[in-house]
CSV table of C-alpha atoms and ligand atoms in Angstrom, one decimal:
chain,number,residue,atom,x,y,z
A,11,MET,CA,22.7,0.5,19.5
A,12,LYS,CA,22.0,-2.1,16.8
A,13,GLN,CA,23.5,-1.0,13.5
A,14,PHE,CA,21.8,-1.5,10.0
A,15,PRO,CA,23.8,-2.2,6.8
A,16,LYS,CA,25.3,1.0,5.3
A,17,ASP,CA,23.0,0.8,2.2
A,18,PHE,CA,19.7,0.2,4.1
A,19,ILE,CA,16.9,2.4,2.7
A,20,TRP,CA,15.0,4.5,5.2
A,21,GLY,CA,12.1,6.1,3.8
A,22,VAL,CA,8.4,7.5,4.2
A,23,ALA,CA,5.5,6.7,2.2
A,24,ALA,CA,2.2,8.3,1.0
A,25,SER,CA,-0.2,8.1,-2.0
A,26,SER,CA,-1.6,10.4,-4.6
A,27,TYR,CA,-5.4,10.5,-3.7
A,28,GLN,CA,-4.6,10.6,0.0
A,29,ILE,CA,-2.4,13.8,0.0
A,30,GLU,CA,-2.4,15.7,-3.5
A,31,GLY,CA,-5.7,17.4,-3.4
A,32,ALA,CA,-5.9,19.5,-6.5
A,33,ALA,CA,-8.6,17.4,-7.8
A,34,ASP,CA,-9.7,19.7,-10.5
A,35,VAL,CA,-6.3,21.4,-11.2
A,36,GLY,CA,-3.9,20.9,-14.1
A,37,GLY,CA,-6.2,18.8,-16.2
A,38,ARG,CA,-6.8,15.9,-13.8
A,39,GLY,CA,-9.6,13.6,-14.7
A,40,GLU,CA,-12.1,12.1,-12.2
A,41,SER,CA,-11.0,9.0,-10.5
A,42,ILE,CA,-13.3,6.3,-8.8
A,43,TRP,CA,-12.3,7.7,-5.5
A,44,ASP,CA,-13.6,11.3,-6.5
A,45,ARG,CA,-16.9,9.6,-7.5
A,46,PHE,CA,-17.1,7.4,-4.5
A,47,SER,CA,-16.1,9.9,-1.9
A,48,HIS,CA,-18.7,12.3,-3.4
A,49,THR,CA,-21.6,9.7,-3.0
A,50,PRO,CA,-23.5,10.3,0.2
A,51,GLY,CA,-22.7,7.9,2.9
A,52,LYS,CA,-19.7,6.5,1.6
A,53,THR,CA,-17.0,8.3,3.7
A,54,PHE,CA,-16.7,9.5,7.2
A,55,ASN,CA,-18.6,12.8,7.2
A,56,GLY,CA,-18.9,12.8,3.5
A,57,GLU,CA,-15.1,13.8,3.4
A,58,THR,CA,-13.3,13.7,0.0
A,59,GLY,CA,-9.7,14.0,-1.2
A,60,ASP,CA,-10.5,17.2,-3.1
A,61,VAL,CA,-8.0,19.2,-1.1
A,62,ALA,CA,-6.5,16.7,1.4
A,63,CYS,CA,-3.0,17.9,2.3
A,64,ASP,CA,-2.8,20.0,-0.9
A,65,HIS,CA,0.6,18.5,-1.5
A,66,TYR,CA,0.1,19.3,-5.2
A,67,HIS,CA,0.8,23.0,-4.3
A,68,LEU,CA,2.7,22.4,-1.2
A,69,TYR,CA,5.1,19.7,-2.3
A,70,GLU,CA,8.3,21.7,-2.1
A,71,ASN,CA,7.7,22.3,1.5
A,72,ASP,CA,6.9,18.7,2.0
A,73,VAL,CA,10.2,17.6,0.3
A,74,LYS,CA,12.0,20.1,2.7
A,75,LEU,CA,10.4,18.3,5.7
A,76,MET,CA,11.6,14.9,4.2
A,77,ALA,CA,15.1,16.3,3.7
A,78,GLU,CA,15.3,17.4,7.4
A,79,LEU,CA,14.1,14.0,8.4
A,80,GLY,CA,17.0,12.6,6.6
A,81,VAL,CA,15.3,9.8,4.6
A,82,LYS,CA,16.9,8.3,1.6
A,83,SER,CA,13.7,7.5,-0.3
A,84,TYR,CA,10.2,8.7,-0.7
A,85,ARG,CA,7.5,6.2,-1.8
A,86,PHE,CA,4.6,8.1,-3.5
A,87,SER,CA,2.1,7.2,-6.0
A,88,ILE,CA,1.2,8.6,-9.5
A,89,ALA,CA,-2.3,9.5,-10.2
A,90,TRP,CA,-3.3,7.9,-13.4
A,91,PRO,CA,-6.2,10.2,-14.0
A,92,ARG,CA,-3.6,13.2,-13.8
A,93,ILE,CA,-1.7,11.5,-16.7
A,94,LEU,CA,-4.4,10.2,-18.7
A,95,PRO,CA,-7.7,12.0,-17.6
A,96,ARG,CA,-9.8,9.3,-19.3
A,97,GLY,CA,-7.5,6.4,-18.4
A,98,ARG,CA,-6.3,6.1,-22.1
A,99,GLY,CA,-6.1,8.2,-25.1
A,100,ARG,CA,-5.1,11.8,-24.6
A,101,VAL,CA,-2.1,12.4,-22.4
A,102,ASN,CA,-2.2,15.4,-20.1
A,103,GLU,CA,1.2,17.0,-20.2
A,104,ALA,CA,0.4,19.2,-17.1
A,105,GLY,CA,0.1,16.0,-15.0
A,106,LEU,CA,3.4,14.7,-16.2
A,107,ASP,CA,4.9,18.2,-15.5
A,108,PHE,CA,3.9,17.9,-11.7
A,109,TYR,CA,5.7,14.7,-11.2
A,110,ASP,CA,8.6,16.0,-13.2
A,111,ARG,CA,8.9,18.9,-10.6
A,112,LEU,CA,8.3,16.7,-7.6
A,113,VAL,CA,11.0,14.2,-8.8
A,114,ASP,CA,13.5,16.9,-9.6
A,115,LYS,CA,12.9,18.5,-6.0
A,116,LEU,CA,13.4,15.1,-4.4
A,117,ILE,CA,16.7,14.4,-6.3
A,118,GLU,CA,17.9,17.8,-5.6
A,119,ALA,CA,17.3,17.1,-1.8
A,120,GLY,CA,19.1,13.7,-2.1
A,121,ILE,CA,16.0,11.6,-1.8
A,122,ASP,CA,15.5,8.8,-4.2
A,123,PRO,CA,11.9,8.5,-5.6
A,124,LEU,CA,10.1,5.1,-5.4
A,125,ALA,CA,7.1,5.6,-7.6
A,126,THR,CA,3.9,3.3,-7.2
A,127,LEU,CA,1.8,3.3,-10.5
A,128,TYR,CA,-1.5,2.2,-8.9
A,129,HIS,CA,-2.6,3.2,-5.4
A,130,TRP,CA,-6.2,2.8,-6.0
A,131,ASP,CA,-7.3,6.1,-8.1
A,132,LEU,CA,-8.6,4.3,-11.2
A,133,PRO,CA,-9.7,6.7,-13.8
A,134,GLN,CA,-13.6,7.0,-13.5
A,135,ALA,CA,-13.8,6.7,-17.3
A,136,LEU,CA,-12.2,3.3,-17.1
A,137,ASP,CA,-14.6,2.2,-14.5
A,138,ASP,CA,-17.4,3.2,-16.7
A,139,GLU,CA,-16.2,0.4,-19.0
A,140,GLY,CA,-15.9,-2.1,-16.3
A,141,GLY,CA,-12.8,-1.1,-14.3
A,142,TRP,CA,-10.8,-4.0,-13.0
A,143,LEU,CA,-13.6,-6.3,-14.1
A,144,ASN,CA,-12.8,-5.6,-17.6
A,145,ARG,CA,-9.5,-7.3,-18.9
A,146,GLU,CA,-8.6,-4.3,-21.1
A,147,THR,CA,-7.9,-2.2,-18.0
A,148,ALA,CA,-4.8,-4.5,-17.6
A,149,ASP,CA,-3.7,-3.1,-21.1
A,150,HIS,CA,-4.5,0.4,-20.2
A,151,PHE,CA,-2.4,0.1,-17.2
A,152,ALA,CA,0.4,-1.1,-19.2
A,153,HIS,CA,-0.1,1.9,-21.7
A,154,TYR,CA,-0.1,4.4,-18.8
A,155,THR,CA,3.0,2.7,-17.4
A,156,ASP,CA,4.7,3.2,-20.8
A,157,VAL,CA,3.8,7.0,-20.8
A,158,VAL,CA,4.9,7.5,-17.2
A,159,SER,CA,8.1,5.6,-17.4
A,160,LYS,CA,9.2,7.1,-20.7
A,161,ARG,CA,8.9,10.6,-19.1
A,162,LEU,CA,10.3,9.9,-15.6
A,163,GLY,CA,12.3,6.7,-16.1
A,164,ASP,CA,15.7,8.7,-16.6
A,165,ARG,CA,15.3,9.7,-12.8
A,166,ILE,CA,13.0,7.2,-11.2
A,167,LYS,CA,15.0,4.1,-10.7
A,168,MET,CA,12.6,2.1,-8.2
A,169,TRP,CA,9.1,1.3,-9.3
A,170,GLY,CA,6.1,-0.4,-7.6
A,171,THR,CA,3.3,-1.5,-10.0
A,172,ILE,CA,0.2,-2.1,-7.7
A,173,ASN,CA,-0.4,-1.5,-4.1
A,174,GLU,CA,-2.3,-4.0,-1.9
A,175,PRO,CA,-4.5,-5.7,-4.6
A,176,ILE,CA,-6.4,-7.6,-1.8
A,177,CYS,CA,-7.8,-4.4,-0.7
A,178,VAL,CA,-8.6,-3.1,-4.2
A,179,ALA,CA,-10.4,-6.4,-4.7
A,180,MET,CA,-12.0,-7.4,-1.4
A,181,LEU,CA,-12.9,-3.9,-0.4
A,182,GLY,CA,-13.8,-2.6,-3.8
A,183,TYR,CA,-15.8,-5.6,-5.1
A,184,PHE,CA,-16.8,-7.7,-2.1
A,185,THR,CA,-17.5,-5.6,1.0
A,186,GLY,CA,-18.1,-2.2,-1.1
A,187,MET,CA,-16.2,-0.3,1.6
A,188,HIS,CA,-13.9,1.3,-1.1
A,189,ALA,CA,-14.4,2.5,-4.5
A,190,PRO,CA,-16.0,1.4,-6.7
A,191,GLY,CA,-18.2,0.1,-4.1
A,192,HIS,CA,-19.5,-3.2,-5.4
A,193,GLN,CA,-20.8,-5.9,-3.1
A,194,ASP,CA,-20.6,-9.2,-4.9
A,195,GLU,CA,-21.1,-12.0,-2.3
A,196,THR,CA,-20.3,-14.7,-4.8
A,197,MET,CA,-16.8,-13.4,-4.9
A,198,GLN,CA,-16.6,-13.7,-8.5
A,199,GLU,CA,-16.0,-10.1,-9.0
A,200,MET,CA,-13.3,-10.0,-6.3
A,201,ASN,CA,-11.4,-12.8,-7.9
A,202,THR,CA,-11.8,-11.4,-11.5
A,203,ALA,CA,-10.7,-7.9,-10.3
A,204,LEU,CA,-7.6,-9.5,-8.6
A,205,HIS,CA,-6.7,-11.4,-11.7
A,206,HIS,CA,-6.8,-8.4,-13.9
A,207,LEU,CA,-4.8,-6.3,-11.5
A,208,LEU,CA,-2.1,-9.1,-11.4
A,209,LEU,CA,-2.2,-9.2,-15.1
A,210,GLY,CA,-1.8,-5.4,-15.1
A,211,HIS,CA,1.2,-5.8,-12.7
A,212,GLY,CA,2.8,-8.3,-14.9
A,213,LYS,CA,2.3,-6.2,-18.1
A,214,ALA,CA,3.6,-3.1,-16.3
A,215,VAL,CA,6.7,-5.0,-15.1
A,216,ARG,CA,7.5,-5.8,-18.8
A,217,VAL,CA,7.1,-2.3,-20.0
A,218,LEU,CA,9.3,-1.0,-17.2
A,219,ARG,CA,12.1,-3.6,-18.3
A,220,GLN,CA,12.0,-2.0,-21.8
A,221,ASN,CA,11.8,1.5,-20.8
A,222,VAL,CA,14.0,1.5,-17.8
A,223,PRO,CA,16.4,-1.3,-17.8
A,224,ASP,CA,18.5,-0.2,-14.9
A,225,ALA,CA,15.2,0.1,-12.6
A,226,LYS,CA,14.2,-2.0,-9.7
A,227,VAL,CA,10.7,-3.2,-10.0
A,228,GLY,CA,8.3,-4.9,-7.7
A,229,ALA,CA,4.7,-4.6,-6.3
A,230,MET,CA,3.3,-4.0,-2.9
A,231,ILE,CA,1.3,-6.5,-1.0
A,232,ASN,CA,-0.3,-6.2,2.4
A,233,ILE,CA,0.6,-9.2,4.4
A,234,TYR,CA,-1.0,-10.5,7.6
A,235,PRO,CA,0.2,-13.4,9.8
A,236,ILE,CA,-2.9,-15.3,10.5
A,237,TYR,CA,-3.2,-17.4,13.7
A,238,PRO,CA,-5.7,-19.9,14.6
A,239,ALA,CA,-8.1,-18.8,17.5
A,240,THR,CA,-7.6,-22.2,19.1
A,241,GLU,CA,-5.6,-25.4,18.6
A,242,ALA,CA,-8.7,-27.0,17.3
A,243,GLU,CA,-8.0,-28.5,13.8
A,244,GLU,CA,-10.9,-26.7,12.1
A,245,ASP,CA,-9.5,-23.2,13.4
A,246,LYS,CA,-6.0,-24.1,12.3
A,247,ALA,CA,-7.5,-25.0,8.8
A,248,ALA,CA,-9.5,-21.8,8.8
A,249,ALA,CA,-6.2,-19.7,9.5
A,250,GLU,CA,-4.5,-21.5,6.7
A,251,ARG,CA,-7.4,-20.9,4.3
A,252,PHE,CA,-7.3,-17.2,5.1
A,253,TYR,CA,-3.5,-17.0,4.9
A,254,MET,CA,-3.7,-18.7,1.5
A,255,TYR,CA,-6.1,-16.2,0.2
A,256,HIS,CA,-4.6,-13.1,1.9
A,257,ASN,CA,-1.0,-13.8,1.2
A,258,HIS,CA,-0.3,-17.0,-1.1
A,259,TRP,CA,-2.5,-15.8,-3.6
A,260,PHE,CA,-0.3,-13.2,-4.8
A,261,THR,CA,3.1,-14.7,-3.8
A,262,ALA,CA,2.2,-17.9,-5.4
A,263,ALA,CA,1.1,-16.2,-8.6
A,264,MET,CA,3.9,-13.9,-8.9
A,265,TYR,CA,6.8,-16.4,-7.8
A,266,THR,CA,5.5,-19.8,-9.1
A,267,GLY,CA,3.1,-18.7,-12.0
A,268,GLU,CA,0.2,-20.5,-10.4
A,269,TYR,CA,-2.7,-19.6,-8.0
A,270,PRO,CA,-2.7,-22.0,-4.9
A,271,ALA,CA,-4.5,-25.0,-6.1
A,272,GLU,CA,-6.6,-25.3,-2.8
A,273,GLY,CA,-7.9,-21.6,-3.6
A,274,LEU,CA,-9.0,-22.5,-7.1
A,275,ARG,CA,-10.7,-25.8,-5.7
A,276,LEU,CA,-12.4,-23.8,-3.0
A,277,PHE,CA,-13.7,-20.9,-5.1
A,278,GLY,CA,-14.9,-23.3,-7.8
A,279,ARG,CA,-17.2,-21.3,-10.2
A,280,ALA,CA,-16.0,-18.0,-8.6
A,281,THR,CA,-12.5,-18.2,-10.0
A,282,PRO,CA,-11.3,-15.8,-12.7
A,283,ASP,CA,-11.0,-16.6,-16.5
A,284,ILE,CA,-7.4,-17.4,-16.7
A,285,GLN,CA,-6.4,-17.3,-20.3
A,286,ASP,CA,-3.4,-19.0,-22.0
A,287,GLY,CA,-0.3,-17.0,-21.0
A,288,ASP,CA,-1.8,-14.9,-18.2
A,289,MET,CA,0.2,-16.8,-15.5
A,290,ASP,CA,3.5,-16.3,-17.5
A,291,ILE,CA,2.8,-12.5,-17.6
A,292,ILE,CA,1.9,-12.5,-13.8
A,293,SER,CA,5.0,-14.2,-13.0
A,294,THR,CA,7.4,-12.1,-14.8
A,295,PRO,CA,10.5,-11.8,-12.6
A,296,THR,CA,10.7,-8.9,-10.4
A,297,ASP,CA,13.5,-7.4,-8.3
A,298,TYR,CA,11.9,-7.0,-4.9
A,299,ILE,CA,8.6,-7.4,-3.1
A,300,GLY,CA,7.1,-4.7,-1.2
A,301,LEU,CA,5.4,-5.8,2.0
A,302,ASN,CA,3.0,-3.5,3.9
A,303,TYR,CA,2.8,-4.7,7.6
A,304,TYR,CA,0.3,-3.4,10.2
A,305,SER,CA,-1.1,-6.1,12.3
A,306,ARG,CA,-2.0,-9.7,12.8
A,307,LEU,CA,-5.4,-11.7,12.4
A,308,ILE,CA,-6.6,-14.3,14.5
A,309,ALA,CA,-9.0,-16.6,12.8
A,310,ALA,CA,-11.6,-19.1,13.8
A,311,TYR,CA,-13.7,-21.5,11.7
A,312,ASP,CA,-17.3,-20.2,11.3
A,313,PRO,CA,-19.6,-22.3,9.2
A,314,GLU,CA,-22.1,-19.4,9.1
A,315,ALA,CA,-19.3,-17.1,7.6
A,316,ASN,CA,-19.1,-16.2,3.7
A,317,LYS,CA,-18.4,-19.5,1.8
A,318,PRO,CA,-15.9,-20.8,0.8
A,319,LEU,CA,-13.5,-19.3,3.3
A,320,GLN,CA,-15.9,-19.8,6.4
A,321,VAL,CA,-13.6,-17.8,8.5
A,322,LYS,CA,-14.4,-15.5,11.5
A,323,ILE,CA,-11.9,-13.0,12.7
A,324,VAL,CA,-11.7,-12.7,16.4
A,325,LYS,CA,-9.9,-10.3,18.7
A,326,GLU,CA,-7.7,-10.8,21.6
A,327,PRO,CA,-9.0,-9.2,24.6
A,328,ASP,CA,-6.7,-6.8,26.9
A,329,VAL,CA,-4.0,-6.1,24.4
A,330,GLU,CA,-2.9,-2.9,22.7
A,331,TYR,CA,-4.9,-1.6,19.7
A,332,THR,CA,-4.4,1.5,17.7
A,333,ALA,CA,-7.0,4.1,16.6
A,334,MET,CA,-8.0,1.7,13.7
A,335,ASP,CA,-8.7,-0.8,16.3
A,336,TRP,CA,-5.8,-2.9,14.7
A,337,GLU,CA,-3.8,-5.1,17.4
A,338,VAL,CA,-0.2,-4.0,17.9
A,339,PHE,CA,1.8,-7.1,17.4
A,340,PRO,CA,5.4,-6.6,16.2
A,341,ASP,CA,6.3,-10.3,16.3
A,342,GLY,CA,3.9,-10.8,13.5
A,343,LEU,CA,6.3,-9.0,11.2
A,344,HIS,CA,9.0,-11.4,12.1
A,345,ASP,CA,6.7,-14.4,11.6
A,346,VAL,CA,5.2,-13.4,8.3
A,347,LEU,CA,8.6,-12.1,6.9
A,348,THR,CA,10.1,-15.4,7.8
A,349,ARG,CA,7.3,-17.4,6.2
A,350,ILE,CA,7.2,-15.6,2.9
A,351,TYR,CA,11.1,-15.8,2.6
A,352,LYS,CA,11.2,-19.5,3.4
A,353,GLU,CA,8.5,-20.4,0.9
A,354,TYR,CA,9.3,-18.0,-2.1
A,355,LYS,CA,12.8,-16.7,-1.5
A,356,PRO,CA,12.3,-13.2,-3.0
A,357,LYS,CA,15.7,-11.6,-3.9
A,358,GLU,CA,14.9,-8.4,-1.9
A,359,ILE,CA,12.2,-7.3,0.4
A,360,ILE,CA,11.3,-4.0,1.5
A,361,ILE,CA,8.8,-3.0,4.1
A,362,ALA,CA,6.8,-0.6,1.9
A,363,GLU,CA,4.3,0.5,4.7
A,364,ASN,CA,4.5,0.3,8.4
A,365,GLY,CA,2.9,2.6,11.0
A,366,CYS,CA,-0.2,3.3,13.0
A,367,ALA,CA,-3.1,5.6,13.6
A,368,VAL,CA,-3.4,7.6,16.8
A,369,ASN,CA,-5.9,10.1,17.9
A,370,ASP,CA,-3.3,12.8,17.9
A,371,VAL,CA,-3.8,16.3,19.4
A,372,VAL,CA,-1.8,19.6,19.3
A,373,ASN,CA,-0.9,20.4,22.9
A,374,GLU,CA,-0.7,23.8,24.6
A,375,ASP,CA,3.0,24.3,23.3
A,376,GLY,CA,1.8,23.6,19.8
A,377,LYS,CA,3.6,20.1,19.9
A,378,VAL,CA,2.2,16.7,19.1
A,379,ILE,CA,3.4,14.1,21.5
A,380,ASP,CA,2.5,10.6,20.1
A,381,PRO,CA,4.2,7.9,22.4
A,382,GLN,CA,2.2,5.2,21.1
A,383,ARG,CA,3.3,5.7,17.5
A,384,VAL,CA,6.9,6.2,18.8
A,385,SER,CA,6.8,2.9,20.5
A,386,TYR,CA,5.0,1.1,17.6
A,387,ILE,CA,7.6,2.2,15.1
A,388,LYS,CA,10.6,1.2,17.4
A,389,ARG,CA,9.2,-2.1,18.2
A,390,HIS,CA,8.4,-2.9,14.6
A,391,ILE,CA,12.0,-1.8,13.5
A,392,HIS,CA,13.4,-4.2,16.2
A,393,ALA,CA,11.3,-7.0,15.0
A,394,MET,CA,12.5,-6.3,11.3
A,395,GLN,CA,16.0,-6.1,12.5
A,396,LYS,CA,15.8,-9.5,14.3
A,397,THR,CA,14.4,-11.1,11.0
A,398,MET,CA,17.2,-9.4,9.0
A,399,GLN,CA,19.8,-11.0,11.4
A,400,GLU,CA,18.3,-14.4,10.8
A,401,GLY,CA,19.1,-14.0,7.1
A,402,VAL,CA,15.9,-12.5,5.5
A,403,PRO,CA,17.1,-9.9,3.0
A,404,VAL,CA,15.0,-6.8,4.0
A,405,LYS,CA,16.6,-3.9,2.2
A,406,GLY,CA,14.4,-1.0,3.3
A,407,TYR,CA,11.7,0.3,5.6
A,408,TYR,CA,9.1,2.9,4.8
A,409,VAL,CA,6.9,4.6,7.6
A,410,TRP,CA,3.3,5.0,6.7
A,411,SER,CA,2.9,7.9,6.6
A,412,LEU,CA,4.8,11.0,5.9
A,413,MET,CA,1.9,13.0,7.1
A,414,ASP,CA,-1.7,12.7,8.2
A,415,ASN,CA,-4.0,12.2,5.2
A,416,PHE,CA,-7.2,11.0,3.7
A,417,GLU,CA,-7.7,7.5,5.1
A,418,TRP,CA,-10.0,6.2,2.4
A,419,SER,CA,-13.6,5.7,4.0
A,420,TYR,CA,-12.6,6.9,7.3
A,421,GLY,CA,-11.8,10.3,5.7
A,422,PHE,CA,-9.5,12.4,7.8
A,423,SER,CA,-10.7,10.9,11.2
A,424,LYS,CA,-7.6,8.6,11.3
A,425,ARG,CA,-4.2,10.1,11.6
A,426,PHE,CA,-1.3,7.9,10.4
A,427,GLY,CA,1.3,10.6,9.9
A,428,ILE,CA,4.6,11.4,11.6
A,429,ILE,CA,3.9,14.9,10.5
A,430,TYR,CA,0.5,16.4,11.8
A,431,VAL,CA,-1.6,18.2,9.3
A,432,ASP,CA,-3.9,20.9,10.4
A,433,TYR,CA,-6.5,20.7,7.5
A,434,GLU,CA,-7.9,24.2,8.0
A,435,THR,CA,-4.7,26.0,7.6
A,436,GLN,CA,-2.5,23.3,5.9
A,437,LYS,CA,0.1,23.8,8.5
A,438,ARG,CA,2.4,21.0,9.2
A,439,ILE,CA,3.8,20.0,12.6
A,440,PRO,CA,6.4,17.2,12.9
A,441,LYS,CA,5.3,14.8,15.8
A,442,GLU,CA,7.5,13.2,18.4
A,443,SER,CA,7.7,10.1,16.2
A,444,TYR,CA,9.3,12.3,13.3
A,445,TYR,CA,12.1,13.3,15.5
A,446,THR,CA,12.5,9.7,16.9
A,447,TYR,CA,12.6,8.5,13.3
A,448,GLN,CA,15.0,11.2,12.4
A,449,LYS,CA,17.4,9.8,14.9
A,450,ILE,CA,17.1,6.3,13.9
A,451,VAL,CA,17.8,7.4,10.3
A,452,LYS,CA,20.6,9.5,11.3
A,453,ASN,CA,22.4,6.9,13.5
A,454,ASN,CA,21.3,4.0,11.0
A,455,ALA,CA,20.7,2.1,14.2
A,456,ILE,CA,18.0,1.6,16.8
A,457,ASN,CA,18.5,1.3,20.6
B,27,IFM,O1,-3.8,4.5,4.2
B,27,IFM,C1,-3.7,3.1,3.8
B,27,IFM,C2,-2.9,3.0,2.6
B,27,IFM,O2,-3.4,3.8,1.5
B,27,IFM,C3,-2.6,1.5,2.2
B,27,IFM,N1,-2.2,0.8,3.2
B,27,IFM,C4,-2.8,1.0,4.5
B,27,IFM,C5,-2.8,2.4,4.9
B,27,IFM,C6,-3.5,2.4,6.2
B,27,IFM,O3,-4.8,1.9,6.3
C-alpha cells in the first residue's frame, strides 16, 4: 500500500451541459451547445444535452452517490446561461437558486465544491455578438463571475475559471467539431478566441480575489506530453512546436506574462490583437493549476499539414487504446507533470480530470464490470504518486467522470463515468471502477 498525504483531495468531476439537462427549465437561456447540438449533422445521432443525466432534478441522489463514494471534493461547472440567460444584463435568480441548493447539499454531505466557471456553454446571445472573437466577452465573463461569486463565495472556496481553452479554440474555431463550429484555416480565429478566453480568465481571477479573498483560484488546462515519431531532427522539432502550442501557450502566458516567442513568430499575422496590459491581466497570480490528462500524442513533421505547425499525429500500433481511440499511456502523466513543474513551478497542481471511455454494458446480474477503466485509473494514480514522490506538488485528483454523460459531438456514445447511466430510465449503476476508487479514497492509498 502506498499512502497519500492526509490532506490529499480525492474528487470526481463533471460539467453543466454534459449532465444537467433541464435545458428549458428555471429560466435558463440558450447556450452555443444547445444551438450546435440541435443543428443537424453536428453530433452523433443528433443527440443533445436537453435532458442528459437530468442532474438538475436528480442532484440530491447524485450527491448521495458521491457521499457513498467517499470523495472529499466535487468539481462541477456553472452554466452561464442559467445565471445570465443572455450572457449579460438580467440575472436569473432561479439559476442561482439551483447552485445554492447543490452547494448546500454537497456541504451537508461533507463534500467541498470546486466550481468551474466556464466549461464551454457560452450563452448564445453572446455568440450572436461574436462570442470569444469579441473582446467584450472577456468583460461579460468577469461580470458573470462577479454575480456568481457574490452569491456562492461564502461556501465555494475553490474556483476554476476556464476549462481546456485549447479545446474551446481549436475545436470551436478551427476544426469546427465543437460549438460554435467555425472552421477558420488561417488560425486567426483560434488564436483570437484563445486570447480572449485567457483575458477572461485573468479578469475572473481578479474578481474572485475581491469577492472571495480566502478562495483558491486556478484554471484547467488539458495537457499532452508530445513525443517525436522518430529521432529525426525535423520530427523532434515538430513535436516541440506542437508542445509549445498545446501546453506552453497557456502556461507561459499565465506564469510569465508572455506568449512563447516562437509561437508568435510562427503564427505571424494570425496572432491575436494583444493590447497594453492584457498580458498582466492574464498572468494575474493563481493558487493552483488544474491539469487534465488523458493520453499522449506522437508527432511527425508533415510539410503538407496545416501551416505553421506542420505536424501530423501518428499512432503507435499494437498498444492499448480506449473507446475514444486514445492511447493509454500513464507514464505520460509523469513526464508532462515533471516538465511543467520544472519549467513553471506552479505552487500547487491538481489533476482536474483523468479517466477513460469504455464501451460499458450492463450484465445479466445488472452490474457493470469495467476492468479497463479500473486498470486505467489505478495506473494513472500510480504514475501521479511517483511524480509526487519526486517532489511535484500534486494536491488532488479528480476522476472524469462522476457518471456517463453527453460527450460533446460524440453524444451519448462514449461512456466516461464510474457510474453507469441508463438514459431511458435515468437509473444510475455504480460500476466496478466506482468501488475500486471508493477503496482508494477510503484507504487514502493505492496498492
Ligand atoms: O468530456 C470531456 C470534458 O468535457 C473535457 N475534458 C475531456 C473530457 C473527455 O473528452
